[in-house]
Coordinates of C-alpha atoms (C1' of nucleotides) in Angstrom, one line a residue:
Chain N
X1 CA 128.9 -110.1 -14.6
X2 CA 132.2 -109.9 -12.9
X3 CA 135.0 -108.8 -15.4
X4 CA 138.8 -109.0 -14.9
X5 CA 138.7 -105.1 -14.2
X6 CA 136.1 -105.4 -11.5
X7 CA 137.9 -107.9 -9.7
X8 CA 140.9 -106.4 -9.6
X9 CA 139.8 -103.2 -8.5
X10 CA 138.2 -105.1 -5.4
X11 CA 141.5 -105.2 -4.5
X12 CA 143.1 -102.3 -5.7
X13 CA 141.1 -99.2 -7.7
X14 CA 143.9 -98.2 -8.6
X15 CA 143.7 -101.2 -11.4
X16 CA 140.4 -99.3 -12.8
X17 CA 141.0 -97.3 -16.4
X18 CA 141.2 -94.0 -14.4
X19 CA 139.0 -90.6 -14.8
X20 CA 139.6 -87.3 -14.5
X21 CA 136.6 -85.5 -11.4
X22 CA 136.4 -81.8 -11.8
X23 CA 134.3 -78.9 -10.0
X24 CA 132.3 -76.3 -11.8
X25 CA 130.4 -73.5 -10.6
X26 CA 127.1 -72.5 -11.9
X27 CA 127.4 -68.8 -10.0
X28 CA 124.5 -67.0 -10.5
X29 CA 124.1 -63.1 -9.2
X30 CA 121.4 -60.6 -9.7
X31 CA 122.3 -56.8 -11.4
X32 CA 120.5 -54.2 -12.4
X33 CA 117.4 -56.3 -11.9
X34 CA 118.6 -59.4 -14.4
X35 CA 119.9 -62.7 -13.7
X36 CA 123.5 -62.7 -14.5
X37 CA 126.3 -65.9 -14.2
X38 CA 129.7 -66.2 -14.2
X39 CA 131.3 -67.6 -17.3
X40 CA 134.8 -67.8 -18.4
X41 CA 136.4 -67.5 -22.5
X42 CA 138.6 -70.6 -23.1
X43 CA 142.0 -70.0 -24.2
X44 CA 142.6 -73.4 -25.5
X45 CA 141.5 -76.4 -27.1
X46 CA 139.1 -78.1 -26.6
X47 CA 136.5 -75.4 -27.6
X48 CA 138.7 -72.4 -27.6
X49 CA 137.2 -69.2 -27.9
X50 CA 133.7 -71.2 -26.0
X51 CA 132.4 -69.8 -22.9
X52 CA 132.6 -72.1 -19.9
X53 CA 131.6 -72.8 -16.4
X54 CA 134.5 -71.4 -13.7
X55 CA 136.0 -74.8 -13.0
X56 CA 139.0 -77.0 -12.8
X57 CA 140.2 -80.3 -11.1
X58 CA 139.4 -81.7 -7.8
X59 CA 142.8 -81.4 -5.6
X60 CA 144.0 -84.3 -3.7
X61 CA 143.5 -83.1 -0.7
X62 CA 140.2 -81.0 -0.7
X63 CA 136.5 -82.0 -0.7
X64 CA 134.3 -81.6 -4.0
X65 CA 132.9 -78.6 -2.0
X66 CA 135.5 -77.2 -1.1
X67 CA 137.2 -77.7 -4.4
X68 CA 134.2 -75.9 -5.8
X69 CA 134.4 -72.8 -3.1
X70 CA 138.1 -72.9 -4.4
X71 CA 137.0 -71.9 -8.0
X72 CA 134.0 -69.8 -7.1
X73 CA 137.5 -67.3 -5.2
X74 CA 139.7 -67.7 -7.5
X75 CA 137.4 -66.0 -10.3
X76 CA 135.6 -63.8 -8.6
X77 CA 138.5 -62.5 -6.3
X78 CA 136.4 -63.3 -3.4
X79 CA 138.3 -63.7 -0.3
X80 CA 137.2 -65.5 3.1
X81 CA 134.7 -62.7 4.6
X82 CA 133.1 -62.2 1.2
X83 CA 132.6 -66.1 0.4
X84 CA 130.7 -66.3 3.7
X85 CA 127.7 -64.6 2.2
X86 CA 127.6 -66.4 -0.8
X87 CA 125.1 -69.6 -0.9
X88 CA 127.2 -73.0 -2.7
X89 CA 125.5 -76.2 -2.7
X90 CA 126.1 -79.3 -4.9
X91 CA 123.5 -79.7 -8.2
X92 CA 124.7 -82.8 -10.0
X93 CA 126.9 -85.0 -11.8
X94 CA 127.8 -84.9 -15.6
X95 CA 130.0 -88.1 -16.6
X96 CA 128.3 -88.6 -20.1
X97 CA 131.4 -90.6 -21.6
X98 CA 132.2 -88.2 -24.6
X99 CA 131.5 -84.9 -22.8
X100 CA 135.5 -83.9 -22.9
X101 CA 137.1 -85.3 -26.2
X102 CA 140.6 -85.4 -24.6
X103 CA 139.4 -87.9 -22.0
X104 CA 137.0 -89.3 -19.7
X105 CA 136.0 -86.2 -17.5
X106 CA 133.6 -86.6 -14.6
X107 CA 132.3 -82.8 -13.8
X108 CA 130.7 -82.3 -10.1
X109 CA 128.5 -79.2 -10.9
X110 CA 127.7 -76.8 -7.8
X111 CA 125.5 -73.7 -7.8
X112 CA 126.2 -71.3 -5.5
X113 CA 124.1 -67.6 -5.2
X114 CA 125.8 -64.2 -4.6
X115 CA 125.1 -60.9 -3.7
X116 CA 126.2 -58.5 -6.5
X117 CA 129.9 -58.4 -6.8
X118 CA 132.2 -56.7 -8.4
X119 CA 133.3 -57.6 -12.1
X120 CA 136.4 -60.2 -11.6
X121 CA 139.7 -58.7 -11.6
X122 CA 141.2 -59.3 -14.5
X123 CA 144.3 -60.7 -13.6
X124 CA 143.0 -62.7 -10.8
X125 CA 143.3 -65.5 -13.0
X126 CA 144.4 -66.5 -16.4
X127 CA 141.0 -66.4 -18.5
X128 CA 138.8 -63.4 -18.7
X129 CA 136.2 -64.0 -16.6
X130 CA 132.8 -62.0 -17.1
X131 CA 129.5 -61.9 -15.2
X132 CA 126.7 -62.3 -18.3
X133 CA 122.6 -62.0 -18.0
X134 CA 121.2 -65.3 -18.5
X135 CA 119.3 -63.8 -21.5
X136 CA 122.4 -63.6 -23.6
X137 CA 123.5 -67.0 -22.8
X138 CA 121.5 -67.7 -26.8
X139 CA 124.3 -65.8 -28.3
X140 CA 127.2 -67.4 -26.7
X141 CA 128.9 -70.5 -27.4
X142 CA 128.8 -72.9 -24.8
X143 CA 131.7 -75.5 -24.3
X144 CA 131.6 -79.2 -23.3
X145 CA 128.2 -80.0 -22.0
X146 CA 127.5 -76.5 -19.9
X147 CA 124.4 -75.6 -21.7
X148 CA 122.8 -78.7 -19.8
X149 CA 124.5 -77.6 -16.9
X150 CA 123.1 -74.4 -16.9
X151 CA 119.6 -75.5 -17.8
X152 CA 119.2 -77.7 -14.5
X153 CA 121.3 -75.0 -12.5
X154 CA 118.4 -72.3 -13.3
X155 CA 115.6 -74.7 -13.1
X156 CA 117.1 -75.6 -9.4
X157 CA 117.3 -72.0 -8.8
X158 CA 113.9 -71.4 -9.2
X159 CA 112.8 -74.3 -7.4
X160 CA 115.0 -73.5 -4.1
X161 CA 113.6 -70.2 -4.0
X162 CA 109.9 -71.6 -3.6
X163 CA 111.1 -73.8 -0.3
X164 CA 114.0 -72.5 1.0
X165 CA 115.3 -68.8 2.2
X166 CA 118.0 -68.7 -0.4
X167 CA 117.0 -65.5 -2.2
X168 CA 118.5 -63.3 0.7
X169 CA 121.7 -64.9 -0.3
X170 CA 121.2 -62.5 -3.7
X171 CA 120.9 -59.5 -1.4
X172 CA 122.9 -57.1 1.1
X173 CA 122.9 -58.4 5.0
X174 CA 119.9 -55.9 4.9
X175 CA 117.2 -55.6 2.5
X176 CA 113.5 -54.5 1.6
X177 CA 110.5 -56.6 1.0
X178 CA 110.5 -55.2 -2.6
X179 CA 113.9 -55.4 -2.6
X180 CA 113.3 -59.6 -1.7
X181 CA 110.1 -59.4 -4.3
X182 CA 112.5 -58.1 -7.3
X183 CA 114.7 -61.3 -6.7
X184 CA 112.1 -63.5 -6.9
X185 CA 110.6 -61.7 -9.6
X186 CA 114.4 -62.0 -11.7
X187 CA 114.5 -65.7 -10.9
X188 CA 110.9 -67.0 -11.8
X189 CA 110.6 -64.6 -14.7
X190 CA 107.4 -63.2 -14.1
X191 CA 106.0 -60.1 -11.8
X192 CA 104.4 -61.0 -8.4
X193 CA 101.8 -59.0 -6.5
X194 CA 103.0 -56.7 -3.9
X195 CA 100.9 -57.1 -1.2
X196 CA 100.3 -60.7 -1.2
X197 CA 104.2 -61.2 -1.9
X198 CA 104.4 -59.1 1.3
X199 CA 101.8 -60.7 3.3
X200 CA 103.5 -64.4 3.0
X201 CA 107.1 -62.8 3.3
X202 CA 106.4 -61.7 7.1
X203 CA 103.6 -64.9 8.0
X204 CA 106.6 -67.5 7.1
X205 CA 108.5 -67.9 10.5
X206 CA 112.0 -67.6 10.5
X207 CA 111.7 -66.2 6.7
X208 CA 112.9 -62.8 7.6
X209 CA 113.4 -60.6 10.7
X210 CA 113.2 -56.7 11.3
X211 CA 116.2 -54.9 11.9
X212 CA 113.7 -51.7 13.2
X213 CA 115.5 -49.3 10.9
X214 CA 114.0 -48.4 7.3
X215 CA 115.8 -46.8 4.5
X216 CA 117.1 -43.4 4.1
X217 CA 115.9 -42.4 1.2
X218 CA 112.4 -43.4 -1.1
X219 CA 112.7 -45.2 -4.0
X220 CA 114.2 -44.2 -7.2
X221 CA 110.9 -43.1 -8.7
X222 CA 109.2 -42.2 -5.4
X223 CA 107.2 -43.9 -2.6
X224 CA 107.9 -44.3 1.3
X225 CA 111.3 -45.1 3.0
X226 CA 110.8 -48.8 3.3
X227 CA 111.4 -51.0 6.2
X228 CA 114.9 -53.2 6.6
X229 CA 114.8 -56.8 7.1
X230 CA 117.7 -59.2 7.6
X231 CA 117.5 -62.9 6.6
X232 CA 115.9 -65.2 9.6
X233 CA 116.7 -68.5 10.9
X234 CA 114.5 -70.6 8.9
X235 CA 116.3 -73.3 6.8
X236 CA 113.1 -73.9 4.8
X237 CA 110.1 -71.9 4.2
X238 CA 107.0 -73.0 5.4
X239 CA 104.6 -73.1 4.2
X240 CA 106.2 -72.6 1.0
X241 CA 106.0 -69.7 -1.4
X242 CA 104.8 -71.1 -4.5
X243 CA 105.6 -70.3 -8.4
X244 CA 101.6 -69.8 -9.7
X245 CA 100.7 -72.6 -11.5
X246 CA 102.6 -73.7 -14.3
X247 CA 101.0 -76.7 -16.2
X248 CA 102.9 -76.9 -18.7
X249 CA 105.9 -77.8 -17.3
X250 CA 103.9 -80.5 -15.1
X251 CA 103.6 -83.1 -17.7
Chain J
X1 CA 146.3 -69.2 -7.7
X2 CA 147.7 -71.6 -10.6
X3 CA 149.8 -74.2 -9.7
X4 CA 151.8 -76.5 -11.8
X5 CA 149.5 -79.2 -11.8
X6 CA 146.2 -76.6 -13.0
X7 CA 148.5 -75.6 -15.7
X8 CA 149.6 -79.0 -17.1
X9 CA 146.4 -80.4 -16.8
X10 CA 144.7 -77.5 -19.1
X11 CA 146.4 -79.0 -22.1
X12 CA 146.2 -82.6 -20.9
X13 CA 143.9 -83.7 -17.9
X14 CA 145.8 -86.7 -17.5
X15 CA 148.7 -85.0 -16.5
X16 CA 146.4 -84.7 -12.9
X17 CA 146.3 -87.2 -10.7
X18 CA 143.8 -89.4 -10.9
X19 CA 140.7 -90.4 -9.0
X20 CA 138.8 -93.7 -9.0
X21 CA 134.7 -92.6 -9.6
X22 CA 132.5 -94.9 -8.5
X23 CA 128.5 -95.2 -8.8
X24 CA 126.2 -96.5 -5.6
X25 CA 122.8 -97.4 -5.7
X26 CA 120.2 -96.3 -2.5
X27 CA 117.6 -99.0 -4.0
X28 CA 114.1 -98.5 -1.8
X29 CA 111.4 -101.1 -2.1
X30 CA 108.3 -101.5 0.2
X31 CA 107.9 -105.1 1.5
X32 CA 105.2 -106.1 4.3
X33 CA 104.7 -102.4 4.7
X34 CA 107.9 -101.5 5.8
X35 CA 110.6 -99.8 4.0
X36 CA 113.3 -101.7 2.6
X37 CA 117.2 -101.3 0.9
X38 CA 119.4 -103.2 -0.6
X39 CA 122.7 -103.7 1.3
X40 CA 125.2 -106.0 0.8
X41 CA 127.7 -107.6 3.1
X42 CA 131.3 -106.8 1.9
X43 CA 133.7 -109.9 1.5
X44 CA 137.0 -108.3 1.1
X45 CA 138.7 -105.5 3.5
X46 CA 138.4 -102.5 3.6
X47 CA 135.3 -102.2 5.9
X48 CA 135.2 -106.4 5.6
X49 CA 132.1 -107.7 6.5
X50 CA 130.2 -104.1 7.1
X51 CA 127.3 -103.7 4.8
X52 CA 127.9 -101.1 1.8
X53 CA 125.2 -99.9 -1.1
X54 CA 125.6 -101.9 -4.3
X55 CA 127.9 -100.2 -6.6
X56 CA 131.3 -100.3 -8.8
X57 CA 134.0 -98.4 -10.3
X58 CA 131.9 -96.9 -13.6
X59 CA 132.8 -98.4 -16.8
X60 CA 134.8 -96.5 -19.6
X61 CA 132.1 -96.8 -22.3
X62 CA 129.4 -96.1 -20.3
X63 CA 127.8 -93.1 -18.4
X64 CA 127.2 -92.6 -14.7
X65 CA 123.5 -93.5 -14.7
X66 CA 124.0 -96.3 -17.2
X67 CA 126.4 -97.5 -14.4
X68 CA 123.8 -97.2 -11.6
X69 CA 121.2 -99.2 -13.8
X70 CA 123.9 -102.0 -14.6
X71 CA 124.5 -102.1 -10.6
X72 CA 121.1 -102.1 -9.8
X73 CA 120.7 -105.0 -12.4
X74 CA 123.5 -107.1 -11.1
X75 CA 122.6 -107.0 -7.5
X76 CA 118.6 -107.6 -8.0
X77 CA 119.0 -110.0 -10.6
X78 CA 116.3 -107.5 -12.9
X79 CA 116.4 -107.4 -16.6
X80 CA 115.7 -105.0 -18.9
X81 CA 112.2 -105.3 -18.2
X82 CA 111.9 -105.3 -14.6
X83 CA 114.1 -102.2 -14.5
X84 CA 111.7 -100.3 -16.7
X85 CA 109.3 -99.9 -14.1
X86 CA 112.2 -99.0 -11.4
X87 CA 112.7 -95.4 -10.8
X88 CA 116.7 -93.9 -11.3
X89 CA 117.7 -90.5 -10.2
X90 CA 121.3 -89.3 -9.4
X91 CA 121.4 -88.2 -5.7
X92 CA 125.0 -86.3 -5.4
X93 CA 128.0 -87.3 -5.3
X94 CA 130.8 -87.7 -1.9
X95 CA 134.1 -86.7 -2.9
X96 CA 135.6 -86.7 1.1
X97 CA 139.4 -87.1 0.4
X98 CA 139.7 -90.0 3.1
X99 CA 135.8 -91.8 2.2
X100 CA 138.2 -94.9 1.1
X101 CA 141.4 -95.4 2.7
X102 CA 142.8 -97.0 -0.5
X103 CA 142.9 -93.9 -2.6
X104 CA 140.8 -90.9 -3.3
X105 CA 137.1 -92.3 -4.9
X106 CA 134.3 -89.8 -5.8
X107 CA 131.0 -91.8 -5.9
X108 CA 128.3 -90.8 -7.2
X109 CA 124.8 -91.9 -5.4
X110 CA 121.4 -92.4 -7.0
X111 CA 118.7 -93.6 -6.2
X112 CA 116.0 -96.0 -7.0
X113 CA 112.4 -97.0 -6.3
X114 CA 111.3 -100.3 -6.9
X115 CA 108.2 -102.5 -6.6
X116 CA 108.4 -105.0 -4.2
X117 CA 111.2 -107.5 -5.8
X118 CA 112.5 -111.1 -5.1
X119 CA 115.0 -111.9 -3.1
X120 CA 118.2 -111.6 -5.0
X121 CA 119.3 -114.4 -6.4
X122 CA 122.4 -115.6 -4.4
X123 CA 124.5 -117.0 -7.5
X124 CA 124.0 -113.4 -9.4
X125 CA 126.8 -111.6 -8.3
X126 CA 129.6 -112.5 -5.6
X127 CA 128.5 -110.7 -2.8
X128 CA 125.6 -111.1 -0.9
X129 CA 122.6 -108.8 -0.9
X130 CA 119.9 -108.5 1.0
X131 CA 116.9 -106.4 1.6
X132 CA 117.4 -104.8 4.9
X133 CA 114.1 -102.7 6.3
X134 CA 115.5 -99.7 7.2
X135 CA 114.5 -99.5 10.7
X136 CA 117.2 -102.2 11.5
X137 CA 120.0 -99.9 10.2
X138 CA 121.2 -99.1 13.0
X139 CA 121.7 -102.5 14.1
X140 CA 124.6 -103.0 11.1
X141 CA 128.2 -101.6 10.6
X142 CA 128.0 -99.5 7.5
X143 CA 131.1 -99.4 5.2
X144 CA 132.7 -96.0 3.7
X145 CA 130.2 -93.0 4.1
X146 CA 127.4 -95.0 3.3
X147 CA 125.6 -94.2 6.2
X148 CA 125.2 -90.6 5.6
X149 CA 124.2 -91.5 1.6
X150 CA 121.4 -93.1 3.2
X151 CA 120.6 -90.5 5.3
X152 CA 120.1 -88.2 2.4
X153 CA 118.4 -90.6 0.2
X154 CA 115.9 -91.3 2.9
X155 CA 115.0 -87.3 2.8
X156 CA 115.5 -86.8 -0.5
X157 CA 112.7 -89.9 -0.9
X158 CA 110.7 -88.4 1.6
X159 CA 110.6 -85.1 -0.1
X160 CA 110.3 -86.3 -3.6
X161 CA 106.8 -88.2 -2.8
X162 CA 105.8 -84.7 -2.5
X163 CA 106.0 -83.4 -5.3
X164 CA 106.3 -85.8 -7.9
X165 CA 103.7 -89.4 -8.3
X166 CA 107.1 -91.4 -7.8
X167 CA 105.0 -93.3 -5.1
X168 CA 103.5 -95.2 -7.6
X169 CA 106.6 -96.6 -8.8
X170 CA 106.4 -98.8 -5.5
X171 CA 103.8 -100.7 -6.6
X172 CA 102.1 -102.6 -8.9
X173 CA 101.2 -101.5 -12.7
X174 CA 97.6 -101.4 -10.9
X175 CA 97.4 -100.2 -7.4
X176 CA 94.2 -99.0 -5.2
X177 CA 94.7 -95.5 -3.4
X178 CA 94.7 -97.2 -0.2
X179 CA 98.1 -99.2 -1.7
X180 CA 99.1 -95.8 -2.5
X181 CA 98.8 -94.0 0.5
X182 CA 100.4 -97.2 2.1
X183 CA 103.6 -95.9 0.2
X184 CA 102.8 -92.6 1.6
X185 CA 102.8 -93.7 5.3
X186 CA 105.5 -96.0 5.1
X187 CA 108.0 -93.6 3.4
X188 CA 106.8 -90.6 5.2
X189 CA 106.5 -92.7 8.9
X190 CA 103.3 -91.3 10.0
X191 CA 99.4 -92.0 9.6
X192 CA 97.4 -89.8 7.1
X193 CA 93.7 -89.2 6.6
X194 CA 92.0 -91.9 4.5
X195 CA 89.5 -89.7 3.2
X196 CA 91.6 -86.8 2.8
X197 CA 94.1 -88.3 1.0
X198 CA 92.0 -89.9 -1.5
X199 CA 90.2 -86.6 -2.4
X200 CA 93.5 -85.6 -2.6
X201 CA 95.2 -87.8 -5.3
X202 CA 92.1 -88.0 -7.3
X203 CA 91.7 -84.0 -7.4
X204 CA 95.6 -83.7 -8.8
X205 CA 95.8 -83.3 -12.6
X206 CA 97.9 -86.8 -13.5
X207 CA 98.8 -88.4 -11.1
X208 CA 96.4 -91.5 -11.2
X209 CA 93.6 -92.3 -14.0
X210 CA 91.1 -95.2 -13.6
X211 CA 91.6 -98.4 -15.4
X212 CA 87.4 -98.9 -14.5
X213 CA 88.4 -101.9 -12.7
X214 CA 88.0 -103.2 -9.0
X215 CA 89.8 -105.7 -6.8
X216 CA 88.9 -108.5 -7.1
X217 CA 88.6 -109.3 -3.2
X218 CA 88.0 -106.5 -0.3
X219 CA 90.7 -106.4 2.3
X220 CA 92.0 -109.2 3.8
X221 CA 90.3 -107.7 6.9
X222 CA 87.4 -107.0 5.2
X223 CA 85.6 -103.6 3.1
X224 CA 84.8 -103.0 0.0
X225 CA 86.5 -103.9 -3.0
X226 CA 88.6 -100.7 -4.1
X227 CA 88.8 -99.3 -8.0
X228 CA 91.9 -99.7 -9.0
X229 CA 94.3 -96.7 -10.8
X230 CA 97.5 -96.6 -12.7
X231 CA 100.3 -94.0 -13.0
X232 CA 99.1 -90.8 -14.9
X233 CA 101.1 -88.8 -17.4
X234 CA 102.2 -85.9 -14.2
X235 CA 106.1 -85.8 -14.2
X236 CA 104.7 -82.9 -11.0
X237 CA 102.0 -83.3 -8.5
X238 CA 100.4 -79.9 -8.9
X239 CA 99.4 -78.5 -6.1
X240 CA 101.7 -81.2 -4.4
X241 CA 100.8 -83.0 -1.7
X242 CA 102.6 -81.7 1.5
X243 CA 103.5 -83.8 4.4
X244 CA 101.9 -82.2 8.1
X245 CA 104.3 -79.2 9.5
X246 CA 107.3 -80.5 10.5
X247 CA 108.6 -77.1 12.6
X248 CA 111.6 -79.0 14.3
X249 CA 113.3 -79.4 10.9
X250 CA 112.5 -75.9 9.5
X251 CA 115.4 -74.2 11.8
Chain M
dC1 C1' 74.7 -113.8 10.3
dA2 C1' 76.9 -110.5 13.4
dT3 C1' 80.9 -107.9 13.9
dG4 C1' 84.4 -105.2 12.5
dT5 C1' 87.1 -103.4 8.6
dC6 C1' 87.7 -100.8 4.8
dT7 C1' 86.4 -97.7 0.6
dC8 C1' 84.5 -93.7 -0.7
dT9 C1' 81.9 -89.5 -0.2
dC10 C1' 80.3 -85.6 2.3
dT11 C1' 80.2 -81.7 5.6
dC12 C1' 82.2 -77.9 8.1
dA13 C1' 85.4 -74.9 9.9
dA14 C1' 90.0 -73.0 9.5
dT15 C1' 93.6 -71.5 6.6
dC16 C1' 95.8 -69.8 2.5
dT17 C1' 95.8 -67.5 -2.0
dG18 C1' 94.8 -64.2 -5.7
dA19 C1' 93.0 -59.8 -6.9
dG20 C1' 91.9 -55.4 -6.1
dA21 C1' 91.9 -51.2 -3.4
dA22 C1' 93.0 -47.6 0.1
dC23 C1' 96.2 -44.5 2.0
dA24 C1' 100.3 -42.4 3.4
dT25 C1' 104.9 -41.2 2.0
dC26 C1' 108.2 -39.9 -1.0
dT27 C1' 110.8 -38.3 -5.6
dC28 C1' 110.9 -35.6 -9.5
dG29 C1' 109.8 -32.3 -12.8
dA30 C1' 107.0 -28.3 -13.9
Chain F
dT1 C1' 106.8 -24.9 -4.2
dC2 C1' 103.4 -27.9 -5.9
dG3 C1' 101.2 -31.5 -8.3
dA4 C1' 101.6 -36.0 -10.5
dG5 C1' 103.0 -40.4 -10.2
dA6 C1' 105.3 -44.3 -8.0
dT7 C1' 105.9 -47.2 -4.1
dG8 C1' 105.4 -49.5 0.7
dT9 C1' 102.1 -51.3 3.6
dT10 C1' 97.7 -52.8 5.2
dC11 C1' 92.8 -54.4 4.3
dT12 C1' 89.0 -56.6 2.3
dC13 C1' 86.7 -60.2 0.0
dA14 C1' 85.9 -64.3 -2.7
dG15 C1' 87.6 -68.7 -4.0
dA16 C1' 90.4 -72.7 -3.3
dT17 C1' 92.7 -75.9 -0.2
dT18 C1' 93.3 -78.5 4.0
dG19 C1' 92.3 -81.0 8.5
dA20 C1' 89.0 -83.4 11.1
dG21 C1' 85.1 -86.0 11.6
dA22 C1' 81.1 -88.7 10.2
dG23 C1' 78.4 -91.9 7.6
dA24 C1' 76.7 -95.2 4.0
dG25 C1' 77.5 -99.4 2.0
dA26 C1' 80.6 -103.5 0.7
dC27 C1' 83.0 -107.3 2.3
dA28 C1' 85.9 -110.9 5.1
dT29 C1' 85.9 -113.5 9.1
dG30 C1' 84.4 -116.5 12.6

DNA sequence: CATGTCTCTCTCAATCTGAGAACATCTCGA
DNA sequence: TCGAGATGTTCTCAGATTGAGAGAGACATG
């Protein structure tokens, strides 16, 4: 079971056939009511011309997260202040052996939720990088294994929202209940009904708080000013505030 | 924002500099009620004689949860047939630049559930692995980060039972519900409600069907004999089965 | 064979959820 | 300026789910 490799590396890993660890960013933000990500043309080989995850090698010195807050800044200009806001957490591992032909590439995806930002400056960085609904992602060429990525990035979206706070991260400091509703709605896909989506908002502690103040105007089409809300101190929501049943996906 | 090294290693990763990737294994077993991991005591410095997770420098060929299966394989002695009924998930990965003082080393954590399993065999590997119950952790110097991979693989065990039938994976092909809700208790740390929990697990879509048998004996304290079950075809216990409130960790 | 344990079912109250409706407030276009 | 329509917020009510307790019957042990 032991081979010459192993045993040597007990020593020294520096023996072991090295492999290249990268960071990418699954970035997800929500405009004009549709789930949009952050994707980036390739200028070279391999799959030149495909659209990829904002990524690029881990640095000596820095931890995966941090590596991957590095990447999230660099394309979307983000200093700091504005990074503070945004929601990054670690989704996985993708090593599969072939997934980069020039070498073995081990990719440590993040996701990370922002408020809506700004297109990326175009010369931040050396690839164009662009902010596209997830709906048009079936039109786009994907490179190295980001399809996959993507797929498990969105169905962890959807899960965190049910159990966690995270879909304030999508919003301004201060928000609505509709306001909150329409994220979730974007997310899971499907409408939710007002009143009972407003009823479990305020009975989860900690889920959101009153700032006191409403808005200043309506809404677009009409209605009452609505109330503001700010995000609370609740790390998790509970009780939780389920998807409706889904059976398919169960088995 | 691109540095020398970014701009090399867009044509040719190797021009980076490299980083060993390792894979470690959080294997969980239930023995005597109690639940168990598999440690082993290193041999060689660094962290000589602490007690690290089974796991190795991934091989070339193969990918990162092929790695974590070969790993689990060597250190519990289990072959291809014993490992089928073994449950494998990636857990995340620990990239801290100083985990291992010989050189930067991403490893990426899984973890398994298991069925109550033999000893390992002494001879199968060099090292010597044990099954430690958890609650003696604290008792024994842990190598690397491993402490705080166990940590999260504890919660993330915790929080899986509830919302997936992975608890069956602790036991026998056949189980009773009281062997299930064993798992429950002994993963979870508290008492639940016999009769609850059985309404419960039979009202789920999936997650147990009858085999129309019975044990052959009541308790070894005495009752009934119980029917006995096996796994259903659920991937998701829907509704899941919540543990109580927990407020304290909500905030 | 008496005692205590355990499986399994049942009841009841409390809570939560889904669906619908009521009502006041506001925007917009006629 | 006014009416129509949309929206924010609160209620009601029925159905489902959960927590707690109780009880009948099967079984091991001494």
């Amino acid at each position: 079971m032991v081979d010459e490799q192993d045993f040597l590396a007990a020593y020294d890993p520096r023996a072991y056939p090295s492999v290249a660890v990268t960071v990418d960013v699954v970035a997800l933000t929500i405009r004009d009511d549709a789930l949009h990500l952050l994707l980036i043309q390739r200028g070279q080989p391999p799959f030149e011309g495909h659209w990829a995850l904002p990524g690029g090698f881990v640095r000596p010195e820095e931890d995966l997260t941090a590596g991957a807050r590095r990447e999230l800044a660099e394309e979307t200009g983000l200093g700091g202040a504005g990074l503070r806001r945004v929601h990054l957490e670690q989704l996985g591992s993708y090593g599969a052996p072939d997934r980069d032909p020039r070498m073995r590439v081990v990719s440590v995806a993040h996701l990370a939720f922002a408020p809506d930002l700004p297109d990326p400056a175009a010369g931040s960085d050396a690839d164009e990088a662009i902010w596209l609904p997830v709906t048009a992602l079936t039109s786009r060429q994907l490179a190295f294994d980001h399809g996959r990525i993507i797929d498990d990035a969105l169905e962890r979206a959807r899960s965190k929202l049910e159990y966690t706070p995270l879909a304030t991260r999508f919003l301004a400091a201060e928000f609505t209940i509709s306001e909150l509703r329409a994220v979730y709605e974007t997310v899971w896909g499907h409408p939710l009904h007002a009143g009972n989506f407003h009823r479990k908002v305020l009975s989860v502690p900690g889920f959101v708080e009153s700032t006191g103040a409403s808005t200043e105007r309506g809404g677009a089409r009409g209605g009452p000013r609505a109330r503001l809300y700010r995000a609370g101190d609740a790390r998790l929501l509970h009780p939780a505030l389920l998807r409706p049943a889904r059976e398919e996906t169960v088995r």
